[in-house]
PDB file of C-alpha atoms in Angstrom:
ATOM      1  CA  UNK E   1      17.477 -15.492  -7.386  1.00 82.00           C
ATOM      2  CA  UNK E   2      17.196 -11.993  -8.280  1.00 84.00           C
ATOM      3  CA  UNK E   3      20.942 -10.636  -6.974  1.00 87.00           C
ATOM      4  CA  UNK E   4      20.152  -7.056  -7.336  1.00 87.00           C
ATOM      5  CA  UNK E   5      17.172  -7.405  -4.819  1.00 87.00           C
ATOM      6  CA  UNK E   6      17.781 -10.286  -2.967  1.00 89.00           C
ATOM      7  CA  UNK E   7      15.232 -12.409  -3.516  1.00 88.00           C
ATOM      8  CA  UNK E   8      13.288 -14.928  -6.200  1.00 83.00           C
ATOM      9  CA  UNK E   9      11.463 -13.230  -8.497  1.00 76.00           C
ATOM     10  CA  UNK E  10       9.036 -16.515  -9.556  1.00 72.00           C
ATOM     11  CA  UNK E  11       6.710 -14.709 -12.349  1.00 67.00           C
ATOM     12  CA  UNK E  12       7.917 -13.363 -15.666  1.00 64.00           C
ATOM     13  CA  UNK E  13       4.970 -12.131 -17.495  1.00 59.00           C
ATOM     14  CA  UNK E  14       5.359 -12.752 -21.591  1.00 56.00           C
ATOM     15  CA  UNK E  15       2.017 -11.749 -22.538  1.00 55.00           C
ATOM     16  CA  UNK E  16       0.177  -9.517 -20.454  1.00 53.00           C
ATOM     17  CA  UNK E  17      -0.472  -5.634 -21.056  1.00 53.00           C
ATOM     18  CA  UNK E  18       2.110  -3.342 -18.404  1.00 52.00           C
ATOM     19  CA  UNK E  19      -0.909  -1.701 -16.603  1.00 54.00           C
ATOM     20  CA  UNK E  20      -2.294  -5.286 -16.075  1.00 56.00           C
ATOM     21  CA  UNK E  21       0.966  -6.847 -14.698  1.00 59.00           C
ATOM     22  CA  UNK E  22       1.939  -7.092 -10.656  1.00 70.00           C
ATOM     23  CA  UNK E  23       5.797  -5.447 -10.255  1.00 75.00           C
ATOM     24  CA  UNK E  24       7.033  -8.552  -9.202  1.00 78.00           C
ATOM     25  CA  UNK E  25      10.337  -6.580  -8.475  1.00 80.00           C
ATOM     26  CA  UNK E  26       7.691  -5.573  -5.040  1.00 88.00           C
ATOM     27  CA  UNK E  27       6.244  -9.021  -3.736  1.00 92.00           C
ATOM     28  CA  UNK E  28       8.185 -10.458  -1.961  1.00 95.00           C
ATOM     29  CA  UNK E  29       7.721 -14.694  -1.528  1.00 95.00           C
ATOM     30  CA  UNK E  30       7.894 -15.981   2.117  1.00 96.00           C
ATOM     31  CA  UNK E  31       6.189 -19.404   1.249  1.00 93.00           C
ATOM     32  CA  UNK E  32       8.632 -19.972  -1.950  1.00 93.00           C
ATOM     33  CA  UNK E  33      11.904 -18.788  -0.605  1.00 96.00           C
ATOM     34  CA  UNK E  34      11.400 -20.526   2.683  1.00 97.00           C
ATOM     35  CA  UNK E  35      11.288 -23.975   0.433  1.00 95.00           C
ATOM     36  CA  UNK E  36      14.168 -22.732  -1.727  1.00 95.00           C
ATOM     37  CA  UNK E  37      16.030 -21.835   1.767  1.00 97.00           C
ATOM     38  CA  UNK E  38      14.937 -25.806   2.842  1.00 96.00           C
ATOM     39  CA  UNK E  39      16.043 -26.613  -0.369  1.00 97.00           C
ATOM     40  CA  UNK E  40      19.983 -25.540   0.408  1.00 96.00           C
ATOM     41  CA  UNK E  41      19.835 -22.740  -2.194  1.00 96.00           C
ATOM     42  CA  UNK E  42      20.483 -19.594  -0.661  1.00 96.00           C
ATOM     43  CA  UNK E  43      23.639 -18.736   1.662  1.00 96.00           C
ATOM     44  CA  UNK E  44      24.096 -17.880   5.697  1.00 97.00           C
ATOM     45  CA  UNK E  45      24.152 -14.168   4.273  1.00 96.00           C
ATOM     46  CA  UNK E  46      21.021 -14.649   2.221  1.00 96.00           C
ATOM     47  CA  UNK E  47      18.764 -16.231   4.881  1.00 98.00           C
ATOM     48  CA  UNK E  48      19.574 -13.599   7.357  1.00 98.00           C
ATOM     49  CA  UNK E  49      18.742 -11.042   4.597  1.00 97.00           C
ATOM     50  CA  UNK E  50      15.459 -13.218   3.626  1.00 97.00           C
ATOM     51  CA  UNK E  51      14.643 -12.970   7.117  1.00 98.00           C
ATOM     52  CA  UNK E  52      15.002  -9.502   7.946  1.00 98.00           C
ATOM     53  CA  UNK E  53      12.902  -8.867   4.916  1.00 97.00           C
ATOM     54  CA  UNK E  54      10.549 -11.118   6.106  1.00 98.00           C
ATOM     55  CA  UNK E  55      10.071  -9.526   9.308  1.00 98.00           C
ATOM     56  CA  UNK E  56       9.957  -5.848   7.234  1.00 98.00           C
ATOM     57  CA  UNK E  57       6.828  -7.492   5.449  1.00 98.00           C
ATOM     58  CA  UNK E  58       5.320  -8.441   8.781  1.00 98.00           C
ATOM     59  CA  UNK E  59       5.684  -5.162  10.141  1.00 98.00           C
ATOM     60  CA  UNK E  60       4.306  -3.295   6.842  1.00 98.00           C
ATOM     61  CA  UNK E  61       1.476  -5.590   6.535  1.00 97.00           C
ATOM     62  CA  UNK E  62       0.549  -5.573  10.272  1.00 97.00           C
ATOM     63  CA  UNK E  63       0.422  -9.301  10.119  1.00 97.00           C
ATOM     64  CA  UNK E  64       1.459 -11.695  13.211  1.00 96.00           C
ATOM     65  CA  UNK E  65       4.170 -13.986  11.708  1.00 98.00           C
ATOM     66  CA  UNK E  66       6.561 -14.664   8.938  1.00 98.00           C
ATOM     67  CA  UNK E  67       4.189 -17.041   7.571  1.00 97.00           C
ATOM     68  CA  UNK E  68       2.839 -14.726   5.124  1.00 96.00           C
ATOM     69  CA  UNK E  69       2.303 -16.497   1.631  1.00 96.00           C
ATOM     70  CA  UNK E  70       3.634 -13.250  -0.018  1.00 96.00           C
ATOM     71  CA  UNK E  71       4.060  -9.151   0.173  1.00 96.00           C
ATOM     72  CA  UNK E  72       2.556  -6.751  -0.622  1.00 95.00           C
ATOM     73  CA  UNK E  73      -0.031  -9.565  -1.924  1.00 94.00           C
ATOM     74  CA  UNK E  74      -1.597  -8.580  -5.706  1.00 90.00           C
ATOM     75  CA  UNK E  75      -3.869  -5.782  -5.921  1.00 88.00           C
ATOM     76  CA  UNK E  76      -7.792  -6.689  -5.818  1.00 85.00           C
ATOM     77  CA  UNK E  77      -9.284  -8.108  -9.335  1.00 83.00           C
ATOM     78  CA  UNK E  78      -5.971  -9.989  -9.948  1.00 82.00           C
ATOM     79  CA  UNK E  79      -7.558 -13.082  -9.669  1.00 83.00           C
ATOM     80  CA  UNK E  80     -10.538 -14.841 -11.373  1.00 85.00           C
ATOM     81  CA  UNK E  81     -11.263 -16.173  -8.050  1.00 87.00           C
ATOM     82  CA  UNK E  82     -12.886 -14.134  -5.968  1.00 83.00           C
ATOM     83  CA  UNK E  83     -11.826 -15.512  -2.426  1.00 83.00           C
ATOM     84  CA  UNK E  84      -8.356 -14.565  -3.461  1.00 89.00           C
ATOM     85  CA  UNK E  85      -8.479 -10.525  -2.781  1.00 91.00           C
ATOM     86  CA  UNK E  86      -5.591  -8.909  -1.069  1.00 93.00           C
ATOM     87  CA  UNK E  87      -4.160 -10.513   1.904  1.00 94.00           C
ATOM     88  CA  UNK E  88      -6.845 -13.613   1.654  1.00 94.00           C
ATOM     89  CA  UNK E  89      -5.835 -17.124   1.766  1.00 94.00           C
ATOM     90  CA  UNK E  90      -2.819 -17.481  -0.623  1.00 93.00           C
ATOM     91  CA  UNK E  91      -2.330 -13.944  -1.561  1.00 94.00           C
ATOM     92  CA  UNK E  92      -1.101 -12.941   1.341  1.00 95.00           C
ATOM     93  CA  UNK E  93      -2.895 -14.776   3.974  1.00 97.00           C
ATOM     94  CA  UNK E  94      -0.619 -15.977   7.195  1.00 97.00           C
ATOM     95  CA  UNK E  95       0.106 -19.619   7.358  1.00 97.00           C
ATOM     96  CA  UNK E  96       1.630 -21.365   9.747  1.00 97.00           C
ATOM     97  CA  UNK E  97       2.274 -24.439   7.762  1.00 94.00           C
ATOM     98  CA  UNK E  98       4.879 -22.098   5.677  1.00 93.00           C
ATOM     99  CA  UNK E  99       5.988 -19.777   8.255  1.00 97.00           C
ATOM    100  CA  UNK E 100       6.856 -22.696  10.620  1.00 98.00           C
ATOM    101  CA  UNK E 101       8.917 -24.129   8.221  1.00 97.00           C
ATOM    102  CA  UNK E 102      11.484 -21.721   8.481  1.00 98.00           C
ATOM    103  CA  UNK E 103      12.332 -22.630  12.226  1.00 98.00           C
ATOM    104  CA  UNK E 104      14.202 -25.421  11.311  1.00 98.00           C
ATOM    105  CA  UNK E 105      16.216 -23.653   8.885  1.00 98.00           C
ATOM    106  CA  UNK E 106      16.753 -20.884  11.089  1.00 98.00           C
ATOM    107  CA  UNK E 107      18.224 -23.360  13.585  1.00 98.00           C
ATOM    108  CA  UNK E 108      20.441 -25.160  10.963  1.00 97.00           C
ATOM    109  CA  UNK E 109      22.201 -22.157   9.987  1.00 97.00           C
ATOM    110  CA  UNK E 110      22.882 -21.238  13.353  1.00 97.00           C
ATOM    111  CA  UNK E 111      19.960 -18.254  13.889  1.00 98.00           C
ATOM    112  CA  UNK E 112      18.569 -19.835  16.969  1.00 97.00           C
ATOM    113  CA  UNK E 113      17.485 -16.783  19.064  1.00 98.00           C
ATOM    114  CA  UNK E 114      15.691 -15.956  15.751  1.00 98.00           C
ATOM    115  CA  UNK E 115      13.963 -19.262  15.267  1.00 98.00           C
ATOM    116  CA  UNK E 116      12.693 -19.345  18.753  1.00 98.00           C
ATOM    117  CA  UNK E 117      11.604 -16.089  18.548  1.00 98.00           C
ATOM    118  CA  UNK E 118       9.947 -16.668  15.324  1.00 98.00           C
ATOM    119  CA  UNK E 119       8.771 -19.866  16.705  1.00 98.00           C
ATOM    120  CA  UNK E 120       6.592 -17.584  19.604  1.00 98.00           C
ATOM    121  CA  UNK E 121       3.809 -16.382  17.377  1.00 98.00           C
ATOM    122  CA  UNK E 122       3.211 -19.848  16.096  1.00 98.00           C
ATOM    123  CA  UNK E 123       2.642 -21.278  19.103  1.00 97.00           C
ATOM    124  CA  UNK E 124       0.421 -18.374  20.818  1.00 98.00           C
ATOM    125  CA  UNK E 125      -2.208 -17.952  18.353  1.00 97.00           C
ATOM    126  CA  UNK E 126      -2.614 -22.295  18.743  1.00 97.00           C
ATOM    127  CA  UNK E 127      -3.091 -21.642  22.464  1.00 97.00           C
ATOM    128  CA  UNK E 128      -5.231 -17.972  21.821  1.00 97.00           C
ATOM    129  CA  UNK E 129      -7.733 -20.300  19.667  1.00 97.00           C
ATOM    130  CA  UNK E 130      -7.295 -23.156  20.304  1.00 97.00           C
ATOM    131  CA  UNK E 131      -6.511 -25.128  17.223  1.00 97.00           C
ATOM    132  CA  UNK E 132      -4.002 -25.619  14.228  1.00 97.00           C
ATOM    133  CA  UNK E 133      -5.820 -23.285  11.719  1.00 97.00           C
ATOM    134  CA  UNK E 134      -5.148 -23.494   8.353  1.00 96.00           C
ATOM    135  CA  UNK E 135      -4.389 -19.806   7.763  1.00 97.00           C
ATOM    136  CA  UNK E 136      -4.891 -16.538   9.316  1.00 98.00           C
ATOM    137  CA  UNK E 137      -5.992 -13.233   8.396  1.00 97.00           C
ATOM    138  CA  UNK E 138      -2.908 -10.221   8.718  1.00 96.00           C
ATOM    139  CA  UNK E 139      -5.164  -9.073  11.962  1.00 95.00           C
ATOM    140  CA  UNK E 140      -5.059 -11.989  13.447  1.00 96.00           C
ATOM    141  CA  UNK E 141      -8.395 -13.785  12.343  1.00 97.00           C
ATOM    142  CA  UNK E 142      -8.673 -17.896  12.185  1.00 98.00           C
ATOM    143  CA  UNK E 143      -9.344 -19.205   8.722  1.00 97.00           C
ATOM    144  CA  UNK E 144     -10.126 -22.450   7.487  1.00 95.00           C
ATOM    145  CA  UNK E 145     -10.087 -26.243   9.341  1.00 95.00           C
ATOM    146  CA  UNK E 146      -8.978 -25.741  13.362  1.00 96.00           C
ATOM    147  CA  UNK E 147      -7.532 -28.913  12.703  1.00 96.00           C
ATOM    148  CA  UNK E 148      -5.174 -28.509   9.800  1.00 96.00           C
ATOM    149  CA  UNK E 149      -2.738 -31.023  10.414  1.00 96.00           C
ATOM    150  CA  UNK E 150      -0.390 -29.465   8.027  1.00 95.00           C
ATOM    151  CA  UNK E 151       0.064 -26.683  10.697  1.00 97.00           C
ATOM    152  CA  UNK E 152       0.246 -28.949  13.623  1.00 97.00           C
ATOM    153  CA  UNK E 153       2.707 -31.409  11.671  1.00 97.00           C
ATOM    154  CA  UNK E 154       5.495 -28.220  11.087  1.00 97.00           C
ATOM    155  CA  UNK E 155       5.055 -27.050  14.370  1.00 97.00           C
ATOM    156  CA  UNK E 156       5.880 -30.259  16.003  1.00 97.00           C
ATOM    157  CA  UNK E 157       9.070 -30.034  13.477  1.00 97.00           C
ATOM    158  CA  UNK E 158      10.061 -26.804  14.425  1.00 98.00           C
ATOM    159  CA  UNK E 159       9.936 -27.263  17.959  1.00 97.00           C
ATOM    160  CA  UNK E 160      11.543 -31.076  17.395  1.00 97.00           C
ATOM    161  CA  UNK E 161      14.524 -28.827  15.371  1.00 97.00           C
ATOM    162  CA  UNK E 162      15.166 -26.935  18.747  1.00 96.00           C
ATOM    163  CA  UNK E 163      14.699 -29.740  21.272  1.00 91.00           C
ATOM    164  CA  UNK E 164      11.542 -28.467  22.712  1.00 72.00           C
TER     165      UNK E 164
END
């Protein structure tokens, strides 16, 4: 936990030229600090922070839902692979089977006009196309197996955590 900017801060780069490195002191990890939230690491005072970022990074990135894997996601070329540009799959890509997860946190540290509101996004783009995708694109796009069971499985969670 990075104190100074409230939040993880996962990569430490040992050998890699300046130019070539990502300032990790920028991204911000939704995926890996909702786990570490799940986890029991981080206070009330931190989740609501985590959150609010979360919901900056939403904003910023024009995305849907907190389930962003990360933001700002690493620059083009950062990745061997090529299906990992900016804001694909796991650089950046929206996932409900991350976002979701934070519901139930939400709701166990009392937040629970956040985690239903959080919740709402979730739960319309099912309905809007009509399967548990396994990611989305920050417009809005389906990506990946309509029936990802992973996202189906935390939604059922989340809305379990609230009594729905």
């Amino acid at each position: 936990w990075d104190e100074e900017n409230q939040k993880f801060r996962p990569h430490i780069y040992i050998r890699c030229e300046e130019e070539a490195s990502p300032d990790e002191d920028e991204i911000f990890y939704h995926g890996g600090t909702i786990v570490a939230i799940k986890a029991g690491l981080l206070s009330r005072e931190e989740v609501v922070h985590s959150l609010n970022k979360m919901r900056e990074n939403v904003k910023a990135a024009g995305a849907q839902s907190i389930g962003l894997t990360l933001y700002p996601a690493y620059p083009e070329g950062s990745f061997e692979n090529k299906s990992m540009g900016a804001y694909q799959y796991q650089n950046g890509g929206d996932w409900t089977w991350f976002g979701a997860r934070m519901i139930p946190e939400l709701v166990r540290y009392g937040l629970l006009e956040d985690a239903l509101k959080e919740l709402d996004p979730f739960i319309d783009r099912v309905i809007e196309n009509d399967g548990f995708f396994e990611w989305y694109t920050v417009d809005g796009q389906a990506r990946g197996s309509g029936v990802f069971r992973g996202s189906a499985g935390v939604l059922l969670e989340a809305m379990d955590s609230l009594d729905l």
